[in-house]
PDB file of C-alpha atoms and ligand atoms in Angstrom:
ATOM      1  CA  MET W 131      17.057  22.860   3.441  1.00 87.00           C
ATOM      2  CA  PHE W 132      16.961  20.058   5.839  1.00 95.00           C
ATOM      3  CA  ASN W 133      17.803  19.728   9.828  1.00 97.00           C
ATOM      4  CA  TYR W 134      18.703  16.428  11.863  1.00 97.00           C
ATOM      5  CA  LEU W 135      16.028  14.989  14.203  1.00 97.00           C
ATOM      6  CA  ASN W 136      17.615  12.901  17.035  1.00 96.00           C
ATOM      7  CA  LEU W 137      15.223  10.033  17.624  1.00 95.00           C
ATOM      8  CA  LYS W 138      17.073   8.263  20.040  1.00 95.00           C
ATOM      9  CA  LEU W 139      16.392   5.033  18.689  1.00 95.00           C
ATOM     10  CA  LYS W 140      18.238   2.100  19.639  1.00 96.00           C
ATOM     11  CA  THR W 141      18.095   0.452  16.297  1.00 98.00           C
ATOM     12  CA  LYS W 142      20.768  -1.611  14.729  1.00 98.00           C
ATOM     13  CA  ILE W 143      20.257  -1.029  11.020  1.00 98.00           C
ATOM     14  CA  ILE W 144      18.240   2.500  11.016  1.00 98.00           C
ATOM     15  CA  LYS W 145      20.415   5.528  12.013  1.00 97.00           C
ATOM     16  CA  PRO W 146      19.017   7.387  15.239  1.00 93.00           C
ATOM     17  CA  TYR W 147      19.688  10.710  13.373  1.00 95.00           C
ATOM     18  CA  ILE W 148      17.293  11.187  10.560  1.00 97.00           C
ATOM     19  CA  ILE W 149      17.362  13.924   7.997  1.00 98.00           C
ATOM     20  CA  HIS W 150      13.968  16.028   8.067  1.00 98.00           C
ATOM     21  CA  PHE W 151      12.652  18.193   5.265  1.00 98.00           C
ATOM     22  CA  GLN W 152       9.615  20.361   5.474  1.00 98.00           C
ATOM     23  CA  THR W 153       9.159  20.128   1.772  1.00 98.00           C
ATOM     24  CA  ILE W 154      10.856  17.993  -0.861  1.00 98.00           C
ATOM     25  CA  ASP W 155      10.044  16.679  -4.145  1.00 98.00           C
ATOM     26  CA  SER W 156      10.206  13.104  -3.004  1.00 98.00           C
ATOM     27  CA  THR W 157      12.031  11.191  -0.206  1.00 98.00           C
ATOM     28  CA  ASN W 158      12.788   7.963  -2.388  1.00 98.00           C
ATOM     29  CA  THR W 159      13.956  10.423  -5.264  1.00 98.00           C
ATOM     30  CA  TYR W 160      16.373  12.084  -2.688  1.00 98.00           C
ATOM     31  CA  LEU W 161      17.914   8.928  -1.416  1.00 98.00           C
ATOM     32  CA  LEU W 162      18.073   7.175  -4.794  1.00 97.00           C
ATOM     33  CA  ASN W 163      19.924  10.517  -6.199  1.00 95.00           C
ATOM     34  CA  ASN W 164      22.362  11.215  -3.357  1.00 95.00           C
ATOM     35  CA  ASN W 165      25.306   9.311  -2.771  1.00 91.00           C
ATOM     36  CA  HIS W 166      27.619   9.266   0.079  1.00 91.00           C
ATOM     37  CA  LEU W 167      24.868   8.711   2.644  1.00 95.00           C
ATOM     38  CA  GLU W 168      25.190   5.990   5.066  1.00 95.00           C
ATOM     39  CA  ASN W 169      23.393   2.628   5.094  1.00 96.00           C
ATOM     40  CA  GLY W 170      20.357   2.838   7.536  1.00 98.00           C
ATOM     41  CA  THR W 171      19.905   6.597   6.547  1.00 98.00           C
ATOM     42  CA  VAL W 172      16.026   7.793   7.104  1.00 98.00           C
ATOM     43  CA  VAL W 173      14.763  10.823   5.220  1.00 98.00           C
ATOM     44  CA  LEU W 174      11.425  12.334   6.507  1.00 98.00           C
ATOM     45  CA  ALA W 175       9.331  14.914   4.802  1.00 98.00           C
ATOM     46  CA  ASP W 176       6.392  17.260   6.093  1.00 98.00           C
ATOM     47  CA  TYR W 177       5.377  17.458   2.294  1.00 98.00           C
ATOM     48  CA  GLN W 178       6.179  15.858  -0.841  1.00 98.00           C
ATOM     49  CA  THR W 179       5.538  17.970  -4.214  1.00 98.00           C
ATOM     50  CA  SER W 180       5.780  14.803  -6.177  1.00 98.00           C
ATOM     51  CA  GLY W 181       5.013  11.867  -4.135  1.00 98.00           C
ATOM     52  CA  ARG W 182       5.337   8.608  -5.787  1.00 98.00           C
ATOM     53  CA  GLY W 183       3.447   5.536  -5.919  1.00 98.00           C
ATOM     54  CA  ARG W 184       3.879   2.689  -8.098  1.00 97.00           C
ATOM     55  CA  ARG W 185       3.694   2.605 -11.712  1.00 94.00           C
ATOM     56  CA  GLY W 186       4.124   6.308 -12.173  1.00 95.00           C
ATOM     57  CA  ARG W 187       1.071   6.877 -10.062  1.00 97.00           C
ATOM     58  CA  LYS W 188       1.225   9.563  -7.179  1.00 98.00           C
ATOM     59  CA  TRP W 189       1.240   9.480  -3.333  1.00 98.00           C
ATOM     60  CA  GLU W 190      -0.510  12.523  -2.058  1.00 98.00           C
ATOM     61  CA  SER W 191      -1.003  14.279   1.260  1.00 96.00           C
ATOM     62  CA  ASN W 192      -1.251  17.823   2.364  1.00 97.00           C
ATOM     63  CA  PRO W 193       1.425  19.297   4.614  1.00 98.00           C
ATOM     64  CA  GLU W 194       2.208  17.806   8.078  1.00 98.00           C
ATOM     65  CA  GLU W 195      -1.068  15.578   8.048  1.00 98.00           C
ATOM     66  CA  SER W 196       1.063  12.172   7.146  1.00 98.00           C
ATOM     67  CA  LEU W 197       4.507  10.497   7.744  1.00 98.00           C
ATOM     68  CA  LEU W 198       6.567  10.383   4.691  1.00 98.00           C
ATOM     69  CA  PHE W 199       9.824   8.693   4.662  1.00 99.00           C
ATOM     70  CA  SER W 200      12.280   6.761   2.987  1.00 98.00           C
ATOM     71  CA  ILE W 201      14.965   4.379   4.319  1.00 98.00           C
ATOM     72  CA  LEU W 202      18.270   3.709   2.642  1.00 98.00           C
ATOM     73  CA  LEU W 203      19.873   0.204   2.722  1.00 97.00           C
ATOM     74  CA  LEU W 204      23.209  -0.253   1.310  1.00 95.00           C
ATOM     75  CA  LYS W 205      24.299  -3.695   3.032  1.00 92.00           C
ATOM     76  CA  HIS W 206      22.053  -6.601   2.471  1.00 90.00           C
ATOM     77  CA  PRO W 207      22.451 -10.293   1.432  1.00 90.00           C
ATOM     78  CA  VAL W 208      22.505 -10.631  -2.337  1.00 84.00           C
ATOM     79  CA  ASN W 209      19.780 -13.288  -2.546  1.00 86.00           C
ATOM     80  CA  ILE W 210      16.926 -10.898  -1.409  1.00 90.00           C
ATOM     81  CA  ASN W 211      14.423  -9.679  -4.221  1.00 91.00           C
ATOM     82  CA  LEU W 212      12.524  -6.120  -3.712  1.00 93.00           C
ATOM     83  CA  MET W 213       9.483  -8.126  -2.915  1.00 95.00           C
ATOM     84  CA  GLY W 214      11.311  -9.222   0.391  1.00 97.00           C
ATOM     85  CA  PHE W 215      12.065  -5.598   1.379  1.00 98.00           C
ATOM     86  CA  THR W 216       8.236  -4.708   0.716  1.00 98.00           C
ATOM     87  CA  PHE W 217       6.930  -7.595   3.013  1.00 98.00           C
ATOM     88  CA  ALA W 218       9.231  -6.828   5.693  1.00 98.00           C
ATOM     89  CA  SER W 219       8.437  -3.252   5.748  1.00 98.00           C
ATOM     90  CA  ALA W 220       4.602  -4.053   5.334  1.00 98.00           C
ATOM     91  CA  VAL W 221       5.000  -6.412   8.399  1.00 98.00           C
ATOM     92  CA  GLY W 222       6.992  -3.705  10.244  1.00 98.00           C
ATOM     93  CA  VAL W 223       4.563  -0.990   9.816  1.00 98.00           C
ATOM     94  CA  ALA W 224       1.556  -3.311  10.827  1.00 98.00           C
ATOM     95  CA  LYS W 225       3.484  -4.421  13.903  1.00 98.00           C
ATOM     96  CA  GLY W 226       4.429  -0.653  14.759  1.00 98.00           C
ATOM     97  CA  LEU W 227       0.759   0.451  14.212  1.00 98.00           C
ATOM     98  CA  ILE W 228      -0.885  -2.444  16.285  1.00 97.00           C
ATOM     99  CA  LYS W 229       1.169  -1.196  19.261  1.00 94.00           C
ATOM    100  CA  VAL W 230       0.051   2.147  19.194  1.00 91.00           C
ATOM    101  CA  LEU W 231      -3.622   1.809  18.139  1.00 92.00           C
ATOM    102  CA  LYS W 232      -5.399  -0.779  20.444  1.00 84.00           C
ATOM    103  CA  ASN W 233      -8.934  -2.334  19.038  1.00 89.00           C
ATOM    104  CA  GLN W 234      -8.211  -1.469  15.520  1.00 96.00           C
ATOM    105  CA  LYS W 235      -7.986  -3.965  12.747  1.00 97.00           C
ATOM    106  CA  ILE W 236      -4.713  -3.952  10.631  1.00 98.00           C
ATOM    107  CA  SER W 237      -4.124  -6.187   7.768  1.00 97.00           C
ATOM    108  CA  LEU W 238      -2.163  -6.650   4.770  1.00 98.00           C
ATOM    109  CA  LYS W 239      -2.955  -6.461   1.209  1.00 97.00           C
ATOM    110  CA  TRP W 240      -0.485  -8.011  -1.484  1.00 97.00           C
ATOM    111  CA  PRO W 241       1.744  -6.450  -2.685  1.00 96.00           C
ATOM    112  CA  ASN W 242       2.425  -3.294  -0.779  1.00 96.00           C
ATOM    113  CA  ASP W 243      -0.546  -1.954   1.111  1.00 98.00           C
ATOM    114  CA  VAL W 244      -1.085  -1.777   4.946  1.00 98.00           C
ATOM    115  CA  LEU W 245      -4.816  -1.569   5.677  1.00 98.00           C
ATOM    116  CA  LEU W 246      -6.723  -0.038   8.691  1.00 98.00           C
ATOM    117  CA  ASN W 247     -10.307  -1.347   9.116  1.00 97.00           C
ATOM    118  CA  ASP W 248      -9.891  -2.598   5.465  1.00 96.00           C
ATOM    119  CA  LYS W 249      -8.692   0.658   3.945  1.00 97.00           C
ATOM    120  CA  LYS W 250      -5.222   1.898   2.964  1.00 98.00           C
ATOM    121  CA  VAL W 251      -3.539   3.693   5.500  1.00 98.00           C
ATOM    122  CA  CYS W 252      -0.111   3.005   4.375  1.00 98.00           C
ATOM    123  CA  GLY W 253       1.537   2.367   0.791  1.00 98.00           C
ATOM    124  CA  ILE W 254       5.180   1.002   0.611  1.00 98.00           C
ATOM    125  CA  LEU W 255       7.180   1.960  -2.511  1.00 98.00           C
ATOM    126  CA  VAL W 256      10.676   0.157  -2.746  1.00 97.00           C
ATOM    127  CA  GLU W 257      13.227   1.088  -5.430  1.00 97.00           C
ATOM    128  CA  SER W 258      16.885   0.199  -6.296  1.00 95.00           C
ATOM    129  CA  ARG W 259      19.857   1.032  -8.261  1.00 92.00           C
ATOM    130  CA  THR W 260      21.828  -1.774  -9.529  1.00 83.00           C
ATOM    131  CA  THR W 261      24.977  -2.591 -10.903  1.00 70.00           C
ATOM    132  CA  GLY W 262      25.627  -5.647 -12.901  1.00 70.00           C
ATOM    133  CA  ASN W 263      22.897  -8.441 -11.135  1.00 67.00           C
ATOM    134  CA  ASN W 264      23.511  -7.106  -7.645  1.00 70.00           C
ATOM    135  CA  LEU W 265      20.877  -4.929  -6.135  1.00 70.00           C
ATOM    136  CA  ASN W 266      23.164  -2.328  -4.216  1.00 85.00           C
ATOM    137  CA  LYS W 267      21.188   0.303  -3.253  1.00 94.00           C
ATOM    138  CA  VAL W 268      17.592  -0.216  -2.039  1.00 97.00           C
ATOM    139  CA  VAL W 269      15.216   2.514  -1.008  1.00 98.00           C
ATOM    140  CA  ILE W 270      12.174   1.776   0.770  1.00 98.00           C
ATOM    141  CA  GLY W 271       9.680   4.304   0.550  1.00 98.00           C
ATOM    142  CA  ILE W 272       6.803   4.539   3.124  1.00 99.00           C
ATOM    143  CA  GLY W 273       3.464   6.796   3.307  1.00 98.00           C
ATOM    144  CA  ILE W 274       1.260   6.617   6.356  1.00 98.00           C
ATOM    145  CA  ASN W 275      -1.823   8.641   6.544  1.00 98.00           C
ATOM    146  CA  ILE W 276      -1.984  10.018  10.211  1.00 98.00           C
ATOM    147  CA  ASN W 277      -4.212  13.118  10.507  1.00 98.00           C
ATOM    148  CA  GLN W 278      -6.145  13.757   7.282  1.00 98.00           C
ATOM    149  CA  PRO W 279      -9.423  14.480   7.535  1.00 98.00           C
ATOM    150  CA  ARG W 280     -12.460  12.479   5.848  1.00 98.00           C
ATOM    151  CA  ASN W 281     -12.513  15.056   2.992  1.00 98.00           C
ATOM    152  CA  PHE W 282      -9.119  13.990   1.900  1.00 98.00           C
ATOM    153  CA  PHE W 283     -10.148  10.592   0.643  1.00 98.00           C
ATOM    154  CA  THR W 284     -12.062  10.983  -2.346  1.00 98.00           C
ATOM    155  CA  GLY W 285     -11.305  10.450  -5.904  1.00 97.00           C
ATOM    156  CA  ASN W 286      -8.782   8.245  -6.329  1.00 96.00           C
ATOM    157  CA  ARG W 287      -7.953   8.049  -2.766  1.00 98.00           C
ATOM    158  CA  ARG W 288     -11.371   6.941  -1.894  1.00 97.00           C
ATOM    159  CA  PHE W 289      -9.908   3.358  -0.656  1.00 96.00           C
ATOM    160  CA  GLY W 290      -7.807   5.191   2.003  1.00 98.00           C
ATOM    161  CA  THR W 291      -8.281   6.299   5.507  1.00 98.00           C
ATOM    162  CA  SER W 292      -6.242   7.787   8.265  1.00 98.00           C
ATOM    163  CA  ILE W 293      -5.557   7.071  11.726  1.00 98.00           C
ATOM    164  CA  LEU W 294      -7.413  10.052  12.863  1.00 98.00           C
ATOM    165  CA  ILE W 295     -10.578   9.012  10.806  1.00 98.00           C
ATOM    166  CA  GLU W 296     -10.642   5.654  12.529  1.00 97.00           C
ATOM    167  CA  THR W 297      -9.569   6.659  16.071  1.00 97.00           C
ATOM    168  CA  GLU W 298     -11.331   9.962  16.113  1.00 96.00           C
ATOM    169  CA  LYS W 299      -8.126  11.341  17.525  1.00 96.00           C
ATOM    170  CA  ILE W 300      -5.308  13.675  16.524  1.00 97.00           C
ATOM    171  CA  HIS W 301      -1.745  11.858  16.715  1.00 97.00           C
ATOM    172  CA  GLU W 302       1.600  12.813  17.156  1.00 97.00           C
ATOM    173  CA  ARG W 303       3.340  11.855  14.264  1.00 98.00           C
ATOM    174  CA  ILE W 304       6.848  11.348  15.563  1.00 97.00           C
ATOM    175  CA  ILE W 305       5.282   9.043  18.218  1.00 97.00           C
ATOM    176  CA  ILE W 306       3.921   6.773  15.511  1.00 98.00           C
ATOM    177  CA  LEU W 307       7.197   7.025  13.473  1.00 98.00           C
ATOM    178  CA  LYS W 308       9.405   5.866  16.309  1.00 98.00           C
ATOM    179  CA  GLY W 309       7.477   2.949  17.006  1.00 97.00           C
ATOM    180  CA  VAL W 310       7.261   1.842  13.469  1.00 98.00           C
ATOM    181  CA  LEU W 311      10.821   2.570  12.719  1.00 98.00           C
ATOM    182  CA  LYS W 312      11.775   0.305  15.743  1.00 98.00           C
ATOM    183  CA  GLU W 313       9.651  -2.524  14.036  1.00 98.00           C
ATOM    184  CA  LEU W 314      10.855  -1.886  10.434  1.00 98.00           C
ATOM    185  CA  ASP W 315      14.635  -2.455  11.985  1.00 98.00           C
ATOM    186  CA  ARG W 316      13.476  -5.672  13.668  1.00 98.00           C
ATOM    187  CA  GLN W 317      11.622  -6.682  10.493  1.00 98.00           C
ATOM    188  CA  LEU W 318      14.676  -6.051   8.143  1.00 98.00           C
ATOM    189  CA  ARG W 319      17.107  -7.768  10.457  1.00 98.00           C
ATOM    190  CA  SER W 320      14.806 -10.898  10.505  1.00 98.00           C
ATOM    191  CA  LEU W 321      14.723 -10.580   6.711  1.00 98.00           C
ATOM    192  CA  PHE W 322      18.536 -10.504   6.389  1.00 97.00           C
ATOM    193  CA  ASN W 323      19.061 -13.191   9.262  1.00 97.00           C
ATOM    194  CA  SER W 324      16.200 -15.496   8.466  1.00 96.00           C
ATOM    195  CA  GLY W 325      15.434 -15.407   5.039  1.00 95.00           C
ATOM    196  CA  LEU W 326      12.622 -14.234   2.578  1.00 95.00           C
ATOM    197  CA  LYS W 327      10.517 -17.252   3.272  1.00 95.00           C
ATOM    198  CA  TYR W 328      10.380 -16.441   7.220  1.00 97.00           C
ATOM    199  CA  THR W 329       9.376 -12.961   6.272  1.00 97.00           C
ATOM    200  CA  ILE W 330       6.407 -14.273   3.945  1.00 97.00           C
ATOM    201  CA  ASP W 331       5.338 -16.326   6.596  1.00 97.00           C
ATOM    202  CA  GLU W 332       5.139 -13.270   8.993  1.00 97.00           C
ATOM    203  CA  TRP W 333       3.366 -11.209   6.156  1.00 97.00           C
ATOM    204  CA  LYS W 334       0.436 -14.287   6.075  1.00 97.00           C
ATOM    205  CA  LYS W 335      -0.308 -13.860   9.583  1.00 97.00           C
ATOM    206  CA  TYR W 336      -1.729 -10.414   8.655  1.00 97.00           C
ATOM    207  CA  CYS W 337      -3.203 -11.171   5.093  1.00 96.00           C
ATOM    208  CA  ASP W 338      -6.790 -11.806   5.601  1.00 92.00           C
ATOM    209  CA  HIS W 339      -7.526 -12.488   1.854  1.00 93.00           C
ATOM    210  CA  LEU W 340      -5.658 -15.869   1.211  1.00 95.00           C
ATOM    211  CA  GLY W 341      -8.066 -18.227   0.348  1.00 95.00           C
ATOM    212  CA  LYS W 342     -10.767 -15.511  -0.371  1.00 96.00           C
ATOM    213  CA  THR W 343     -12.004 -14.133  -3.933  1.00 97.00           C
ATOM    214  CA  ILE W 344      -9.940 -11.245  -5.338  1.00 97.00           C
ATOM    215  CA  SER W 345      -9.392  -9.430  -8.621  1.00 97.00           C
ATOM    216  CA  ILE W 346      -5.807  -8.568  -9.855  1.00 97.00           C
ATOM    217  CA  ASN W 347      -5.279  -6.097 -12.603  1.00 95.00           C
ATOM    218  CA  ASP W 348      -1.928  -6.620 -14.152  1.00 87.00           C
ATOM    219  CA  GLY W 349      -1.979  -3.440 -16.061  1.00 87.00           C
ATOM    220  CA  HIS W 350      -3.663  -4.878 -19.137  1.00 89.00           C
ATOM    221  CA  LYS W 351      -6.413  -6.909 -17.695  1.00 92.00           C
ATOM    222  CA  SER W 352      -8.220  -7.691 -14.535  1.00 96.00           C
ATOM    223  CA  LEU W 353      -8.776 -11.283 -13.638  1.00 96.00           C
ATOM    224  CA  THR W 354     -10.815 -12.922 -10.620  1.00 97.00           C
ATOM    225  CA  GLY W 355     -10.075 -15.933  -8.692  1.00 97.00           C
ATOM    226  CA  ILE W 356      -9.503 -17.501  -5.296  1.00 97.00           C
ATOM    227  CA  LEU W 357      -6.027 -16.164  -3.788  1.00 97.00           C
ATOM    228  CA  GLU W 358      -4.909 -19.591  -3.542  1.00 97.00           C
ATOM    229  CA  ASN W 359      -0.880 -19.143  -2.195  1.00 96.00           C
ATOM    230  CA  ILE W 360       1.802 -16.624  -1.582  1.00 96.00           C
ATOM    231  CA  GLU W 361       5.033 -18.353  -2.864  1.00 96.00           C
ATOM    232  CA  ASN W 362       8.317 -18.337  -1.450  1.00 93.00           C
ATOM    233  CA  ASP W 363       9.638 -15.703  -3.840  1.00 93.00           C
ATOM    234  CA  GLY W 364       6.458 -13.295  -2.895  1.00 95.00           C
ATOM    235  CA  ALA W 365       4.513 -14.032  -6.209  1.00 96.00           C
ATOM    236  CA  ILE W 366       0.675 -14.815  -5.724  1.00 97.00           C
ATOM    237  CA  VAL W 367      -0.977 -17.908  -7.247  1.00 97.00           C
ATOM    238  CA  LEU W 368      -4.769 -17.166  -8.369  1.00 97.00           C
ATOM    239  CA  LYS W 369      -7.153 -20.095  -8.977  1.00 97.00           C
ATOM    240  CA  PHE W 370      -9.869 -19.553 -11.426  1.00 96.00           C
ATOM    241  CA  ASN W 371     -13.408 -21.332 -11.825  1.00 94.00           C
ATOM    242  CA  ASN W 372     -12.416 -23.470 -14.471  1.00 95.00           C
ATOM    243  CA  GLY W 373      -9.555 -25.147 -12.006  1.00 95.00           C
ATOM    244  CA  GLU W 374      -6.488 -23.131 -13.967  1.00 97.00           C
ATOM    245  CA  LYS W 375      -3.797 -21.516 -11.913  1.00 97.00           C
ATOM    246  CA  LYS W 376      -1.904 -18.437 -12.945  1.00 96.00           C
ATOM    247  CA  ARG W 377       1.044 -16.910 -10.993  1.00 97.00           C
ATOM    248  CA  PHE W 378       1.373 -13.042 -10.709  1.00 96.00           C
ATOM    249  CA  ILE W 379       4.563 -11.073  -9.561  1.00 94.00           C
ATOM    250  CA  SER W 380       3.040  -7.659  -9.797  1.00 93.00           C
ATOM    251  CA  GLY W 381      -0.403  -5.912 -10.032  1.00 95.00           C
ATOM    252  CA  ASP W 382      -3.231  -4.096  -8.290  1.00 95.00           C
ATOM    253  CA  VAL W 383      -5.493  -6.328  -6.221  1.00 96.00           C
ATOM    254  CA  THR W 384      -9.015  -5.784  -5.228  1.00 95.00           C
ATOM    255  CA  ILE W 385     -10.441  -7.817  -2.285  1.00 95.00           C
ATOM    256  CA  HIS W 386     -14.010  -8.729  -2.994  1.00 92.00           C
ATOM    257  CA  LYS W 387     -15.933  -7.241   0.013  1.00 78.00           C
ATOM    258  CA  GLU W 388     -18.367 -10.374   0.710  1.00 67.00           C
ATOM    259  CA  SER W 389     -15.211 -12.772   0.853  1.00 57.00           C
ATOM    260  CA  ILE W 390     -13.803 -11.183   3.872  1.00 51.00           C
ATOM    261  CA  TYR W 391     -17.124 -10.879   5.906  1.00 47.00           C
ATOM    262  CA  ALA W 392     -18.942 -14.098   4.773  1.00 43.00           C
ATOM    263  CA  THR W 393     -18.689 -17.148   6.445  1.00 39.00           C
ATOM    264  CA  GLY W 394     -20.932 -19.506   4.718  1.00 36.00           C
ATOM    265  CA  ASN W 395     -24.328 -17.795   4.341  1.00 31.00           C
ATOM    266  CA  ARG W 396     -23.766 -15.793   7.048  1.00 28.00           C
ATOM    267  CA  TYR W 397     -22.453 -11.828   6.964  1.00 27.00           C
ATOM    268  CA  TRP W 398     -21.760  -9.565   9.716  1.00 21.00           C
TER     269      TRP W 398
HETATM  270  C1  LIG T 168       1.834   3.047  -2.925  1.00 62.44           C
HETATM  271  O1  LIG T 168       1.591   3.121  -4.688  1.00 62.44           O
HETATM  272  O2  LIG T 168       0.977   2.652  -2.439  1.00 62.44           O
HETATM  273  C2  LIG T 168       3.061   3.543  -2.614  1.00 62.44           C
HETATM  274  C3  LIG T 168       3.283   4.803  -1.989  1.00 62.44           C
HETATM  275  C4  LIG T 168       4.568   5.164  -1.298  1.00 62.44           C
HETATM  276  C5  LIG T 168       4.448   6.567  -0.743  1.00 62.44           C
HETATM  277  C6  LIG T 168       6.053   6.818  -0.240  1.00 62.44           C
HETATM  278  S1  LIG T 168       5.603   8.378   0.955  1.00 62.44           S
HETATM  279  C7  LIG T 168       7.384   8.450   0.978  1.00 62.44           C
HETATM  280  C8  LIG T 168       8.079   7.812  -0.245  1.00 62.44           C
HETATM  281  N1  LIG T 168       8.411   8.963  -1.060  1.00 62.44           N
HETATM  282  C9  LIG T 168       7.722   8.729  -2.394  1.00 62.44           C
HETATM  283  O3  LIG T 168       7.650   9.464  -3.243  1.00 62.44           O
HETATM  284  N2  LIG T 168       7.069   7.619  -2.228  1.00 62.44           N
HETATM  285  C10 LIG T 168       7.367   7.008  -0.967  1.00 62.44           C
HETATM  286  P1  LIG T 168       0.562   2.583  -5.286  1.00 62.44           P
HETATM  287  O4  LIG T 168       0.218   1.068  -4.760  1.00 62.44           O
HETATM  288  O5  LIG T 168       0.787   2.757  -6.660  1.00 62.44           O
HETATM  289  O6  LIG T 168      -0.603   3.409  -4.899  1.00 62.44           O
HETATM  290  C11 LIG T 168      -0.850   4.532  -5.074  1.00 62.44           C
HETATM  291  C12 LIG T 168      -2.632   5.069  -5.269  1.00 62.44           C
HETATM  292  O7  LIG T 168      -2.895   5.151  -3.874  1.00 62.44           O
HETATM  293  C13 LIG T 168      -2.950   6.387  -6.178  1.00 62.44           C
HETATM  294  O8  LIG T 168      -2.949   6.123  -7.205  1.00 62.44           O
HETATM  295  C14 LIG T 168      -4.253   6.973  -5.593  1.00 62.44           C
HETATM  296  O9  LIG T 168      -5.194   5.906  -6.152  1.00 62.44           O
HETATM  297  C15 LIG T 168      -4.188   6.382  -4.341  1.00 62.44           C
HETATM  298  N3  LIG T 168      -3.290   7.215  -3.059  1.00 62.44           N
HETATM  299  C16 LIG T 168      -2.494   8.406  -3.344  1.00 62.44           C
HETATM  300  N4  LIG T 168      -2.211   8.999  -2.106  1.00 62.44           N
HETATM  301  C17 LIG T 168      -2.893   8.270  -1.131  1.00 62.44           C
HETATM  302  C18 LIG T 168      -3.084   8.443   0.358  1.00 62.44           C
HETATM  303  N5  LIG T 168      -2.416   9.394   0.821  1.00 62.44           N
HETATM  304  N6  LIG T 168      -4.080   7.479   0.812  1.00 62.44           N
HETATM  305  C19 LIG T 168      -4.438   6.531   0.198  1.00 62.44           C
HETATM  306  N7  LIG T 168      -4.312   6.131  -1.205  1.00 62.44           N
HETATM  307  C20 LIG T 168      -3.788   7.143  -1.695  1.00 62.44           C
END
């Protein structure tokens, strides 16, 4: 069972009335499986029993400790790929969080992470249903860690953090949601009106591993090189020691710590 929350948003794409579940399997699954919902519908859950990440992985949270929501998009230009929605969403979350969190470092990690003080605070999962060659239903799923305590981030969640941990304060989830939805609406409109290249340029402003050493695991093996560029379709180009270059359209990136903090031989 769900109720409607009126967030009184003045957004243009995102609907101000959002569907709120206490418990659901996954907000992405709900929007993918339910037809007859309006463009811009947002589904929010306090808890997901089967929260999903990429490649069959899980997105986890205890009840009422995080923001777990998905946005339904039915109307969008046909030339935008799924990466475009991921980038626009990452920029939207980053800008929304920056407004709430003063003096904290927010950065973006390719392809779908928002980092708070270099740790994962948000994951994004964009999925679609297609007919023919057209993406006709796009679902943007976003999980933001808000009030999880330190002991939540163990095992495969050890690279994560929450806003509580970094700011040492409990936060009102709805206030953060409103700020983030406002920015998401703005970034989606920019993506639709100004195109993917504009969105990627915005994304790059928050990416601090361009030109740095990273490893990428493409599901088969891990390769290490310099992140040379993010191309206009969202793919990354890695340059290896032997001068060769390779393009990746998906994968899991590890940023080499020393490459973020090092300036020549100086570390801080
Ligand atoms: C993601 O996948 O980061 C996408 C997460 C999207 C979650 C939202 S919540 C609302 C909507 N409904 C859904 O069902 N999903 C979306 P990926 O890059 O594959 O990262 C998943 C990995 O992150 C896991 O395998 C864990 O290692 C780690 N992880 C799981 N839960 C985490 C958490 N709360 N914080 C940090 N890391 C986590």
